[in-house]
Coordinates of C-alpha atoms and ligand atoms in Angstrom, one line a residue:
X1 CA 20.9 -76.7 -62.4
X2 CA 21.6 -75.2 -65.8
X3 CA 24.5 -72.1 -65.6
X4 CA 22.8 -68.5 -65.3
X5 CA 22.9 -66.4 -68.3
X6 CA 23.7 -63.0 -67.3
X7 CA 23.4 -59.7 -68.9
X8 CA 26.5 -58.2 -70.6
X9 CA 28.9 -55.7 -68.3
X10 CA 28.2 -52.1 -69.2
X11 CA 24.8 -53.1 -70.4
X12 CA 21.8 -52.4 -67.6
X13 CA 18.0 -54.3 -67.3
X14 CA 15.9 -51.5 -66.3
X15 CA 13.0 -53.6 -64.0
X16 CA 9.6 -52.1 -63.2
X17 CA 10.7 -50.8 -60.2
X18 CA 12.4 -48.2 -62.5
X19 CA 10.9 -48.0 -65.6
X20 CA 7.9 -46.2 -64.4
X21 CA 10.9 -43.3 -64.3
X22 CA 11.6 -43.8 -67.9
X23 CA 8.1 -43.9 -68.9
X24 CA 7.1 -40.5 -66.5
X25 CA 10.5 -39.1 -68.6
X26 CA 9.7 -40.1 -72.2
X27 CA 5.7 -38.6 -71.3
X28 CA 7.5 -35.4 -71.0
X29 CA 9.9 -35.8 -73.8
X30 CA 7.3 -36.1 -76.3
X31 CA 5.2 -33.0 -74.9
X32 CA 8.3 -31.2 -75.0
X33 CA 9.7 -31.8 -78.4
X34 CA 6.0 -31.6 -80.1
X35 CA 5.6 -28.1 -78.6
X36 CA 9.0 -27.2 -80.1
X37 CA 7.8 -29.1 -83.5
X38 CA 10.3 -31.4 -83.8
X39 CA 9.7 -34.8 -85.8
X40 CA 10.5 -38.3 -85.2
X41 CA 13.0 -40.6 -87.2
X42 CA 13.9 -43.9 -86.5
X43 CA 16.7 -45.7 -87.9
X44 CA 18.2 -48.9 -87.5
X45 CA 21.1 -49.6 -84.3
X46 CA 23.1 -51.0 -86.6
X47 CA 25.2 -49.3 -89.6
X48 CA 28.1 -50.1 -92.0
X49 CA 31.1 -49.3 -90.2
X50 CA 32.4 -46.6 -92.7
X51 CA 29.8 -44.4 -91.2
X52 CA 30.7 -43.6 -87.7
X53 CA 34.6 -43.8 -88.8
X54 CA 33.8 -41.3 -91.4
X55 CA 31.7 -38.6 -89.5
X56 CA 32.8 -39.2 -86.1
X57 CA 36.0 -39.0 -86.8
X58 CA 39.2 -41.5 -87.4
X59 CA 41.8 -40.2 -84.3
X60 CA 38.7 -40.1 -81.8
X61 CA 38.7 -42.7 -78.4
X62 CA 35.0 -43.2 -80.2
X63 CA 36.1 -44.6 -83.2
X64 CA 39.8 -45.9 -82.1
X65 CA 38.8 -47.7 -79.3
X66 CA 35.3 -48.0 -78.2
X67 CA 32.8 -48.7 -80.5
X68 CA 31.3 -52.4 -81.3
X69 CA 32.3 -53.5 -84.5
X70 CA 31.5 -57.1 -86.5
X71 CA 31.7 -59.2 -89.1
X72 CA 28.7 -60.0 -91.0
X73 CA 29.8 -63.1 -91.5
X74 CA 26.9 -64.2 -93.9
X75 CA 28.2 -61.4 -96.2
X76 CA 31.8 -60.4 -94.6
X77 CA 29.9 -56.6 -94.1
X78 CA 32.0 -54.9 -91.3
X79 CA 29.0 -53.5 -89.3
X80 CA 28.6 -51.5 -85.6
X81 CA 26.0 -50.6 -82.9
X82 CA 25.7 -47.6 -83.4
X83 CA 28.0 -45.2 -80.6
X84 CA 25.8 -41.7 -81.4
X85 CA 22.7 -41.0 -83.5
X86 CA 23.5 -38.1 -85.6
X87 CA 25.9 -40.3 -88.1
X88 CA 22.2 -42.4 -88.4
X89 CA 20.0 -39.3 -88.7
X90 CA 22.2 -37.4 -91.6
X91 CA 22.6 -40.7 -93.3
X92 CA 19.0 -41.1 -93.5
X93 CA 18.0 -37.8 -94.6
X94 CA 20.8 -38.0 -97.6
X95 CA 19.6 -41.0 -98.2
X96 CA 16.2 -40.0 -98.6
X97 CA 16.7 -36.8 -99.8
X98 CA 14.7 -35.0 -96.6
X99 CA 16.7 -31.7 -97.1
X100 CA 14.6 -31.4 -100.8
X101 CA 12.2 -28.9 -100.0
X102 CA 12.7 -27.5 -96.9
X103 CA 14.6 -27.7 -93.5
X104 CA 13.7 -30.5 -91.0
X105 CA 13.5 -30.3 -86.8
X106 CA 14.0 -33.8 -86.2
X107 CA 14.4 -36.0 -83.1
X108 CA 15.2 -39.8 -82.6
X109 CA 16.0 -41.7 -79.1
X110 CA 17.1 -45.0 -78.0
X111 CA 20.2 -47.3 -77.1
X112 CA 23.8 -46.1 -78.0
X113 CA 26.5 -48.5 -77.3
X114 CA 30.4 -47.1 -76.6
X115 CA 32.9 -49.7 -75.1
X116 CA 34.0 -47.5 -72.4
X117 CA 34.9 -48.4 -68.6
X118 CA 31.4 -48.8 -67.3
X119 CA 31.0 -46.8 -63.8
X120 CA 28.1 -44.5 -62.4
X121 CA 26.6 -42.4 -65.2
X122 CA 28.6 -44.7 -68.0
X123 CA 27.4 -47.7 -69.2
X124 CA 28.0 -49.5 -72.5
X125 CA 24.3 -49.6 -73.4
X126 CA 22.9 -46.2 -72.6
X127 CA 20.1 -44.2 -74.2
X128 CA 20.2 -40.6 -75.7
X129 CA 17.5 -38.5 -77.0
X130 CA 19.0 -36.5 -80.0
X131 CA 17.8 -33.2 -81.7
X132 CA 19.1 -32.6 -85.1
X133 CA 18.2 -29.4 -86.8
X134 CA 18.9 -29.8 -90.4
X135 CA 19.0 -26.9 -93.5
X136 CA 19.2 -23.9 -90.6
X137 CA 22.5 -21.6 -91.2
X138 CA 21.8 -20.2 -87.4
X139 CA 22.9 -19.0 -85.2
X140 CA 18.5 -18.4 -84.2
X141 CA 18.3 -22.7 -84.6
X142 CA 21.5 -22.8 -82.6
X143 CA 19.6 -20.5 -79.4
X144 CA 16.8 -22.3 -80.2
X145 CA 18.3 -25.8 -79.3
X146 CA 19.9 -24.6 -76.0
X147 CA 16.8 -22.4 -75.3
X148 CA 14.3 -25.6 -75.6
X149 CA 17.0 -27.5 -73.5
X150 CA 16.5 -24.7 -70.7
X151 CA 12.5 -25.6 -70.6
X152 CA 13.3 -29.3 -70.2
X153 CA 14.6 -29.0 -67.0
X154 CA 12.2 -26.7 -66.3
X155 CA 9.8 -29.6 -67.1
X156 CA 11.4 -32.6 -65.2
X157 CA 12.6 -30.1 -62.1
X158 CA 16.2 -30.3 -62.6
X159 CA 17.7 -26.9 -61.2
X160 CA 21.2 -26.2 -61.1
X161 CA 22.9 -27.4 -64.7
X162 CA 25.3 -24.9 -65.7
X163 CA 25.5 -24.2 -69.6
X164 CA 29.0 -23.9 -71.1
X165 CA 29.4 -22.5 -74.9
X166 CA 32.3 -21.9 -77.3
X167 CA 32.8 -21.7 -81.0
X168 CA 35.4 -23.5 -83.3
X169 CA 35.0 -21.2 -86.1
X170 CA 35.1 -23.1 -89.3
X171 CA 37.4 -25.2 -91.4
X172 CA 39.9 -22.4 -92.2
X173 CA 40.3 -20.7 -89.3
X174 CA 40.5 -24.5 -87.6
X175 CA 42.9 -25.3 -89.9
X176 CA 45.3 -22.1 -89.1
X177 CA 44.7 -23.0 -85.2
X178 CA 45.9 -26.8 -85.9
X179 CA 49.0 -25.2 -87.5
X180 CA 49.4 -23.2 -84.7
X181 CA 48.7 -25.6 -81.9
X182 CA 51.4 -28.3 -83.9
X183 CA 53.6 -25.6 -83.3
X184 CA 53.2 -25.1 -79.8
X185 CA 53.2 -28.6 -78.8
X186 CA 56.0 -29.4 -80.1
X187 CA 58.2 -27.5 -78.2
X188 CA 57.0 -29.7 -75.4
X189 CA 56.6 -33.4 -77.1
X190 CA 59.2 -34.9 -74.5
X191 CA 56.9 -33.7 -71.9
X192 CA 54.0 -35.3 -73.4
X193 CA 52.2 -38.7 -73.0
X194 CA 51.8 -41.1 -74.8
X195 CA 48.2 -40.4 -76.6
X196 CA 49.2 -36.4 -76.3
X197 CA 52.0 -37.7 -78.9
X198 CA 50.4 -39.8 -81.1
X199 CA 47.4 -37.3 -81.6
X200 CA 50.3 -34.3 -81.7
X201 CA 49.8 -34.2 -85.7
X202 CA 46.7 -36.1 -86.8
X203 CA 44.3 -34.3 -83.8
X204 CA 46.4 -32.1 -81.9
X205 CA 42.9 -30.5 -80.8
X206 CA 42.7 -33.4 -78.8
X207 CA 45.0 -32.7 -76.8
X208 CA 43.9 -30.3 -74.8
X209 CA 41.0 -32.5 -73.6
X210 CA 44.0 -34.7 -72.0
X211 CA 43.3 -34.9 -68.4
X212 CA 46.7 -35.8 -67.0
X213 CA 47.4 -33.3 -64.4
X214 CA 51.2 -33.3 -65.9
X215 CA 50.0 -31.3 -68.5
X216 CA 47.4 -29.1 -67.5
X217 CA 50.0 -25.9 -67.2
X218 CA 51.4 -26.7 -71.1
X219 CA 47.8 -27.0 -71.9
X220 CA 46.8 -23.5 -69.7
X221 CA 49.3 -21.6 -72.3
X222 CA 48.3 -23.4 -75.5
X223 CA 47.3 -20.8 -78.4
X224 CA 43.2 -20.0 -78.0
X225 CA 41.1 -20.4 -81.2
X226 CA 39.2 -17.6 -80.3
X227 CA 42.3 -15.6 -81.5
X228 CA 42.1 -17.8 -84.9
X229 CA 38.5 -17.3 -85.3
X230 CA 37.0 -16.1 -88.5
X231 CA 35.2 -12.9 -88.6
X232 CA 31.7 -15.0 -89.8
X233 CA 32.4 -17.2 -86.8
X234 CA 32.9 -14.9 -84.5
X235 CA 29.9 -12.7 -85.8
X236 CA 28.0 -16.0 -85.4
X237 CA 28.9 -16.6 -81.9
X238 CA 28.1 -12.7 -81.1
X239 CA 24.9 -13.3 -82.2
X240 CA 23.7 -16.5 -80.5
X241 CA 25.0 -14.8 -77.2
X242 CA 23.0 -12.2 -77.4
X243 CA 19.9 -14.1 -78.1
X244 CA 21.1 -16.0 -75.2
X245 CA 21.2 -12.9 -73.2
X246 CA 17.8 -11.5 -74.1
X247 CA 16.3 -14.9 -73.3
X248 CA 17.6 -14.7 -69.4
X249 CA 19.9 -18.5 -70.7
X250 CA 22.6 -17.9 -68.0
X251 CA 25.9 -19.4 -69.7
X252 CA 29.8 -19.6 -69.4
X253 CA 32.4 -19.5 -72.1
X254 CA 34.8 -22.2 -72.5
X255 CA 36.5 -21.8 -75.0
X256 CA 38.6 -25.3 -74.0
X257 CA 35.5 -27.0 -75.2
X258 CA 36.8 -29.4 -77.3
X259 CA 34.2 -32.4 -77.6
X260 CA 34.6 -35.8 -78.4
X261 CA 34.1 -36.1 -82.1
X262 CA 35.6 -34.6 -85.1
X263 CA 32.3 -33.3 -86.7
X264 CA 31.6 -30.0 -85.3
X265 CA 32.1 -26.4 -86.5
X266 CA 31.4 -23.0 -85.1
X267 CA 28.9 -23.7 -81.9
X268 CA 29.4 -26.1 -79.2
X269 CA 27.7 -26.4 -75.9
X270 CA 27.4 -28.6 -72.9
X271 CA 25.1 -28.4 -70.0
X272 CA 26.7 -30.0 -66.6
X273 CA 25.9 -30.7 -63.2
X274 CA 28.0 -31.4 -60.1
X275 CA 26.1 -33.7 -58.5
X276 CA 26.5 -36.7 -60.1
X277 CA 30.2 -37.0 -59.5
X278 CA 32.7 -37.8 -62.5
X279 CA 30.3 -37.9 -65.0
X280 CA 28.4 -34.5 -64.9
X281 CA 27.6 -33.9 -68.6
X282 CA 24.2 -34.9 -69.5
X283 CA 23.4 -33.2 -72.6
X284 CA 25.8 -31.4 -75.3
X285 CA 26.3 -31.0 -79.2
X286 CA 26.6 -28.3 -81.3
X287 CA 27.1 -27.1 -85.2
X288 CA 28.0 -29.7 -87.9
X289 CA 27.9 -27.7 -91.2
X290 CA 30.0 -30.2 -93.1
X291 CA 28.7 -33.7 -92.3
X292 CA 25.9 -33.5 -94.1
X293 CA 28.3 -33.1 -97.6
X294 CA 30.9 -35.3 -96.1
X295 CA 29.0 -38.4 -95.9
X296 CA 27.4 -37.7 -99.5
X297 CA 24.8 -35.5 -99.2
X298 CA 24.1 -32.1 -100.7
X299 CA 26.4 -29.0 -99.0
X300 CA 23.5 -27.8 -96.1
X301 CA 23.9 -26.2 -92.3
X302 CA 23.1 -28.9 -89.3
X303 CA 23.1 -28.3 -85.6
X304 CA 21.8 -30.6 -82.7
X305 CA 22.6 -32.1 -79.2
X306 CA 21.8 -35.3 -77.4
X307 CA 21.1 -35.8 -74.0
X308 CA 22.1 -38.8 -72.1
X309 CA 18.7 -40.2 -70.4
X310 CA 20.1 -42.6 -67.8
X311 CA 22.0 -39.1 -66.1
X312 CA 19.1 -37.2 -66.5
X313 CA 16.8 -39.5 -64.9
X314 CA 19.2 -39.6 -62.0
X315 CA 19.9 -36.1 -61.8
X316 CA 16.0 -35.6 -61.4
X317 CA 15.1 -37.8 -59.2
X318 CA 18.3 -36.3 -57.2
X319 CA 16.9 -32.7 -57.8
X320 CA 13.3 -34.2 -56.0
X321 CA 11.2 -34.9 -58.7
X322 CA 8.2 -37.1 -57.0
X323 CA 7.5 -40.0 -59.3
X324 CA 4.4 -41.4 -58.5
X325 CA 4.2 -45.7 -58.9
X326 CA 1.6 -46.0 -61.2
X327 CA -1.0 -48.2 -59.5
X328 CA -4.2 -49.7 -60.4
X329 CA -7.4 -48.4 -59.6
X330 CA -9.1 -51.4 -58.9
X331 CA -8.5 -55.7 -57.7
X332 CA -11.1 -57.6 -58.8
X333 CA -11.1 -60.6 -56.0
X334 CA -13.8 -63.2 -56.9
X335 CA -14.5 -67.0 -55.9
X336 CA -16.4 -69.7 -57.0
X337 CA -17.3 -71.2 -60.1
X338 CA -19.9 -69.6 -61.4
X339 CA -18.6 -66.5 -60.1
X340 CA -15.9 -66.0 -63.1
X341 CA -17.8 -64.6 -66.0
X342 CA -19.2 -61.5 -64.2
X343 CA -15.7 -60.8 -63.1
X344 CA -14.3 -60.5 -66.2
X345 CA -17.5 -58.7 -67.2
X346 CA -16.9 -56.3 -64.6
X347 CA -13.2 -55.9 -65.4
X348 CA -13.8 -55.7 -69.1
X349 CA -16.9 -52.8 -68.2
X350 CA -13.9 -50.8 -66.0
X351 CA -11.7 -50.7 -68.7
X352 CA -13.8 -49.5 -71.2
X353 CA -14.3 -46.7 -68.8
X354 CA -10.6 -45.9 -68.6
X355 CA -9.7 -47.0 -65.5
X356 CA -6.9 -49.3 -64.9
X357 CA -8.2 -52.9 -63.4
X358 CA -6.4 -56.0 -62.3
X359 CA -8.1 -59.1 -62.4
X360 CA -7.1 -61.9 -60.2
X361 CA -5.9 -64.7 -61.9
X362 CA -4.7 -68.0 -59.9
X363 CA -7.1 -69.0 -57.7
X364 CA -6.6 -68.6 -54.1
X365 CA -8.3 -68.4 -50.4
X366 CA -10.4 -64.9 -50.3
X367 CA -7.7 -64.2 -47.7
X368 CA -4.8 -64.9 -50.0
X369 CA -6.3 -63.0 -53.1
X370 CA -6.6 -59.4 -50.5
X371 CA -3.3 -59.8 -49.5
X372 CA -2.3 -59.9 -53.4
X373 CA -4.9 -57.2 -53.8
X374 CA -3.6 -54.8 -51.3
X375 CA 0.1 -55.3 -52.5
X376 CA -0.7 -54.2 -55.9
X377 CA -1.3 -50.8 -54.8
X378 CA -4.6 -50.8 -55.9
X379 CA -7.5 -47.8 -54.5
X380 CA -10.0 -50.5 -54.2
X381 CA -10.5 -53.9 -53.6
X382 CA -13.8 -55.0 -56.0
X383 CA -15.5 -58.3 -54.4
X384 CA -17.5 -60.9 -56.6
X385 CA -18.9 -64.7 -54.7
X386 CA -22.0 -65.9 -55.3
X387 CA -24.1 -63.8 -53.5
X388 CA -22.9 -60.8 -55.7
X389 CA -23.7 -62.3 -59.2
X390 CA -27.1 -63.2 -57.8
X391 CA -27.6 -59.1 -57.0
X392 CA -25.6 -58.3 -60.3
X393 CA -23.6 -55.8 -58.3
X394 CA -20.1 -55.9 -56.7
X395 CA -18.6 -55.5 -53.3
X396 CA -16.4 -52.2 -53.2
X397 CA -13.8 -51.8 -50.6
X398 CA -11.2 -48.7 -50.1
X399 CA -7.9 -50.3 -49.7
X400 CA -6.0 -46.7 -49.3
X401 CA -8.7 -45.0 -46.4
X402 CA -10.3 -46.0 -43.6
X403 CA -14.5 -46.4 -45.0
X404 CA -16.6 -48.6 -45.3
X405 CA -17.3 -51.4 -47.9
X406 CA -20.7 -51.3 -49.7
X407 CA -22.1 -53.5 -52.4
X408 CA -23.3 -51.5 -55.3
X409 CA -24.2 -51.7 -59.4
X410 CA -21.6 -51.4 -62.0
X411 CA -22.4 -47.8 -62.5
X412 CA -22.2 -47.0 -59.2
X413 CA -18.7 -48.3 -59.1
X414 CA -17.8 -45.5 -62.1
X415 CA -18.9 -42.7 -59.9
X416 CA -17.2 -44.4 -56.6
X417 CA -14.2 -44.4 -58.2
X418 CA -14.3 -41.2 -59.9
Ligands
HAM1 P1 28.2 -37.0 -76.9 O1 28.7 -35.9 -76.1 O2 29.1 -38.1 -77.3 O3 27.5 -36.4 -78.2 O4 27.0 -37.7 -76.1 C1 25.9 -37.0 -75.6 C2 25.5 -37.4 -74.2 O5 25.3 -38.8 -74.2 C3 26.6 -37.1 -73.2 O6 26.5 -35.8 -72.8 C4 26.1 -38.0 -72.1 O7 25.1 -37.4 -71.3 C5 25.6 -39.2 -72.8 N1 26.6 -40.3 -72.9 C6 27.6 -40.4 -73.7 N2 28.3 -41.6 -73.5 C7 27.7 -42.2 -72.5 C8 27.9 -43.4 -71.7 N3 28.9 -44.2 -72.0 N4 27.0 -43.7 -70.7 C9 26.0 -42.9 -70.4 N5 25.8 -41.7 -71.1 C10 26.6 -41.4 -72.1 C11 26.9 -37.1 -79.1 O8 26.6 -38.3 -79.0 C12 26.5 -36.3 -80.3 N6 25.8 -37.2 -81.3 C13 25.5 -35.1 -79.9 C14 25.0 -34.3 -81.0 C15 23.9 -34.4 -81.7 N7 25.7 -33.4 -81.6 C16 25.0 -32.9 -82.6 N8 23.9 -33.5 -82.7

């Protein structure tokens, strides 16, 4: 036998015994970002290199060790799947000059793909859906985004997520907190690790997302941007809590927030849940004010978030959400040769009526074709041999109840159903 080819580690099939999830989730997802009026963009999975490096950020584990990252040999192009949409999104609206006339809500979703350790909640393929607000100086757009989050989980019964904010003022007062951070870390570099050194003067920030429990207490006393913050910054943040406040948004302030990518200003948030062990953060983002100018484009505001959809598909269906299997309404059994054009007839006539109808195909003992019949889930059972064609009308049997079968017209069958 010819050697199985299997899927790539990290990256998941997602079979029809799940995908009904997906599809109940991205049902919602539309209805939800429509209401909020927020626009679709597409772009490509694939984009120079130069891109992520540049927005995302050079000393970041993204962009240092985990995204994928080619050749193109046919024209020695160094290209990448793409780790994060907002990189895409902005390069797509500079590039077609979207910001021209007036601000854009705009959302996008699909694969991402980070070489990380794959374990629960972390795969190397996973799917976001992003929300990029572009041309809005905030901090409304900024309560807006974590308000609309709040309904989402309202929509896909996920209770519990706790909503962590913090600021990171902009590029002076980040600049003057670097300085100041350098400073403080230093005093301690023999203490430090490895990464905690190399990142001690190119993103010092970083460092106090280390988790090694060595240097928690060194990281506990580290000088707090919150005392570097700009007055427009902190003014900013003010405002977007009180908005927050009036809206009943329950939230925390960490101000340790740090994020892993170099692009953000002024707000950051994450919502987080407990139960689904290590990896609890299912949606975050924040202010970007300068990407949109650093990757070419005209000087202009941008805020936004992404959500990751596999941890938010299982934190709902942890939090109870009933999924229903969607099933067919009717199994059209039939036998006997002349038997086969009324069937698809009749199957043809259901659909044009809206309902969903499964005709048997394969042949088969009667017996045989109701077994396949009642394993499809299907409400009813439709019956077509000789006898029925001759009548013009169909055998109709519940599958799901405990009544009697009846043969009946087409029509009839509409109303049964109904
Ligand atoms: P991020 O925090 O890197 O932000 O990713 C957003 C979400 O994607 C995470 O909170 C998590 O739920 C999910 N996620 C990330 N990596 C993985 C993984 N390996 N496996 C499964 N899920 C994962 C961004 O990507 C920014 N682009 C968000 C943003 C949009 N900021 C502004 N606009």
């Amino acid at each position: 036998m010819a050697k199985v080819v299997r899927a790539i580690r990290g990256m998941n099939d997602i079979l029809p015994e799940e995908s009904f999830h997906w599809e109940f989730f991205e049902q919602i997802i539309r209805k939800w970002l429509a209401i909020y009026g927020y626009r679709n963009i597409r772009t490509p999975i694939v984009e120079q290199t130069d891109l992520f490096v540049r927005s995302i950020g050079e000393v970041t584990d993204i962009v240092e060790k985990e995204m994928y990252t080619f050749v193109d040999h046919l024209n020695n192009d160094s290209l990448t799947l793409r780790p994060e949409g907002t990189a895409s999104c902005v390069r797509a609206v500079v590039e077609h000059n979207l910001l021209y006339a007036s601000p854009q809500r705009l959302y996008y979703s699909g694969p991402m793909f980070r070489h990380e350790r794959p374990q629960k909640g972390r795969y190397r393929q996973f799917h976001q859906v992003g929300v990029e607000a572009l041309g809005f100086v905030g901090p409304d757009i900024d309560a807006e985004l974590i308000i609309m989050c709040a309904r989402l989980w309202q929509m896909l019964g996920i209770t519990g997520l706790r909503l962590e904010i913090g600021t990171l003022g902009n590029a002076e007062s980040r600049a003057l907190h670097r300085a100041r951070l350098i400073k403080y870390f230093m005093q301690y570099e023999e203490m430090l690790d490895e990464d905690s050194r190399r990142r001690l003067h190119t993103n010092p920030l970083r460092i106090l997302d280390s988790k090694n429990p060595k240097l928690q207490e060194i990281i506990n006393s580290a000088p707090k941007l919150i005392d570097d913050l700009d007055e427009e910054s902190r003014a900013h943040f003010e405002t977007l809590q009180q908005i927050l406040r009036n809206r009943g948004i329950d939230y925390e302030i960490n101000l340790r927030l740090v994020r892993g990518l170099d692009y953000y200003n002024r707000t950051v948030f994450e919502w987080v849940t407990d139960r689904l062990g290590a990896q609890g953060t299912v949606c975050a983002g924040g202010r970007y004010d300068g990407l949109i100018e650093q990757i070419g484009g005209k000087s202009a505001p941008a805020c936004g978030f992404a959500m990751g959809v596999e941890r938010l598909l299982a934190l709902m269906l942890e939090c109870g959400e009933d999924v229903s299997r969607p099933t067919p309404d009717v199994y059209i059994v039939h036998q006997g040769e002349t038997v086969i054009d009324f069937a698809w007839k009749t199957a043809e006539f259901l659909r044009n009526e809206g309902f969903k109808a499964i005709l048997h195909c394969g042949g088969g003992s009667f017996k045989s074709q109701m077994k396949k019949a009642d394993a499809s889930g299907a409400r009813y059972a439709l019956i077509i041999g000789d006898d029925e064609v001759l009548a013009q009308q169909v055998t109709i049997k519940p599958l799901r109840e405990n009544s009697n079968q009846a043969c009946v017209e087409l029509n009839a069958v509409v109303d049964i159903i109904k």
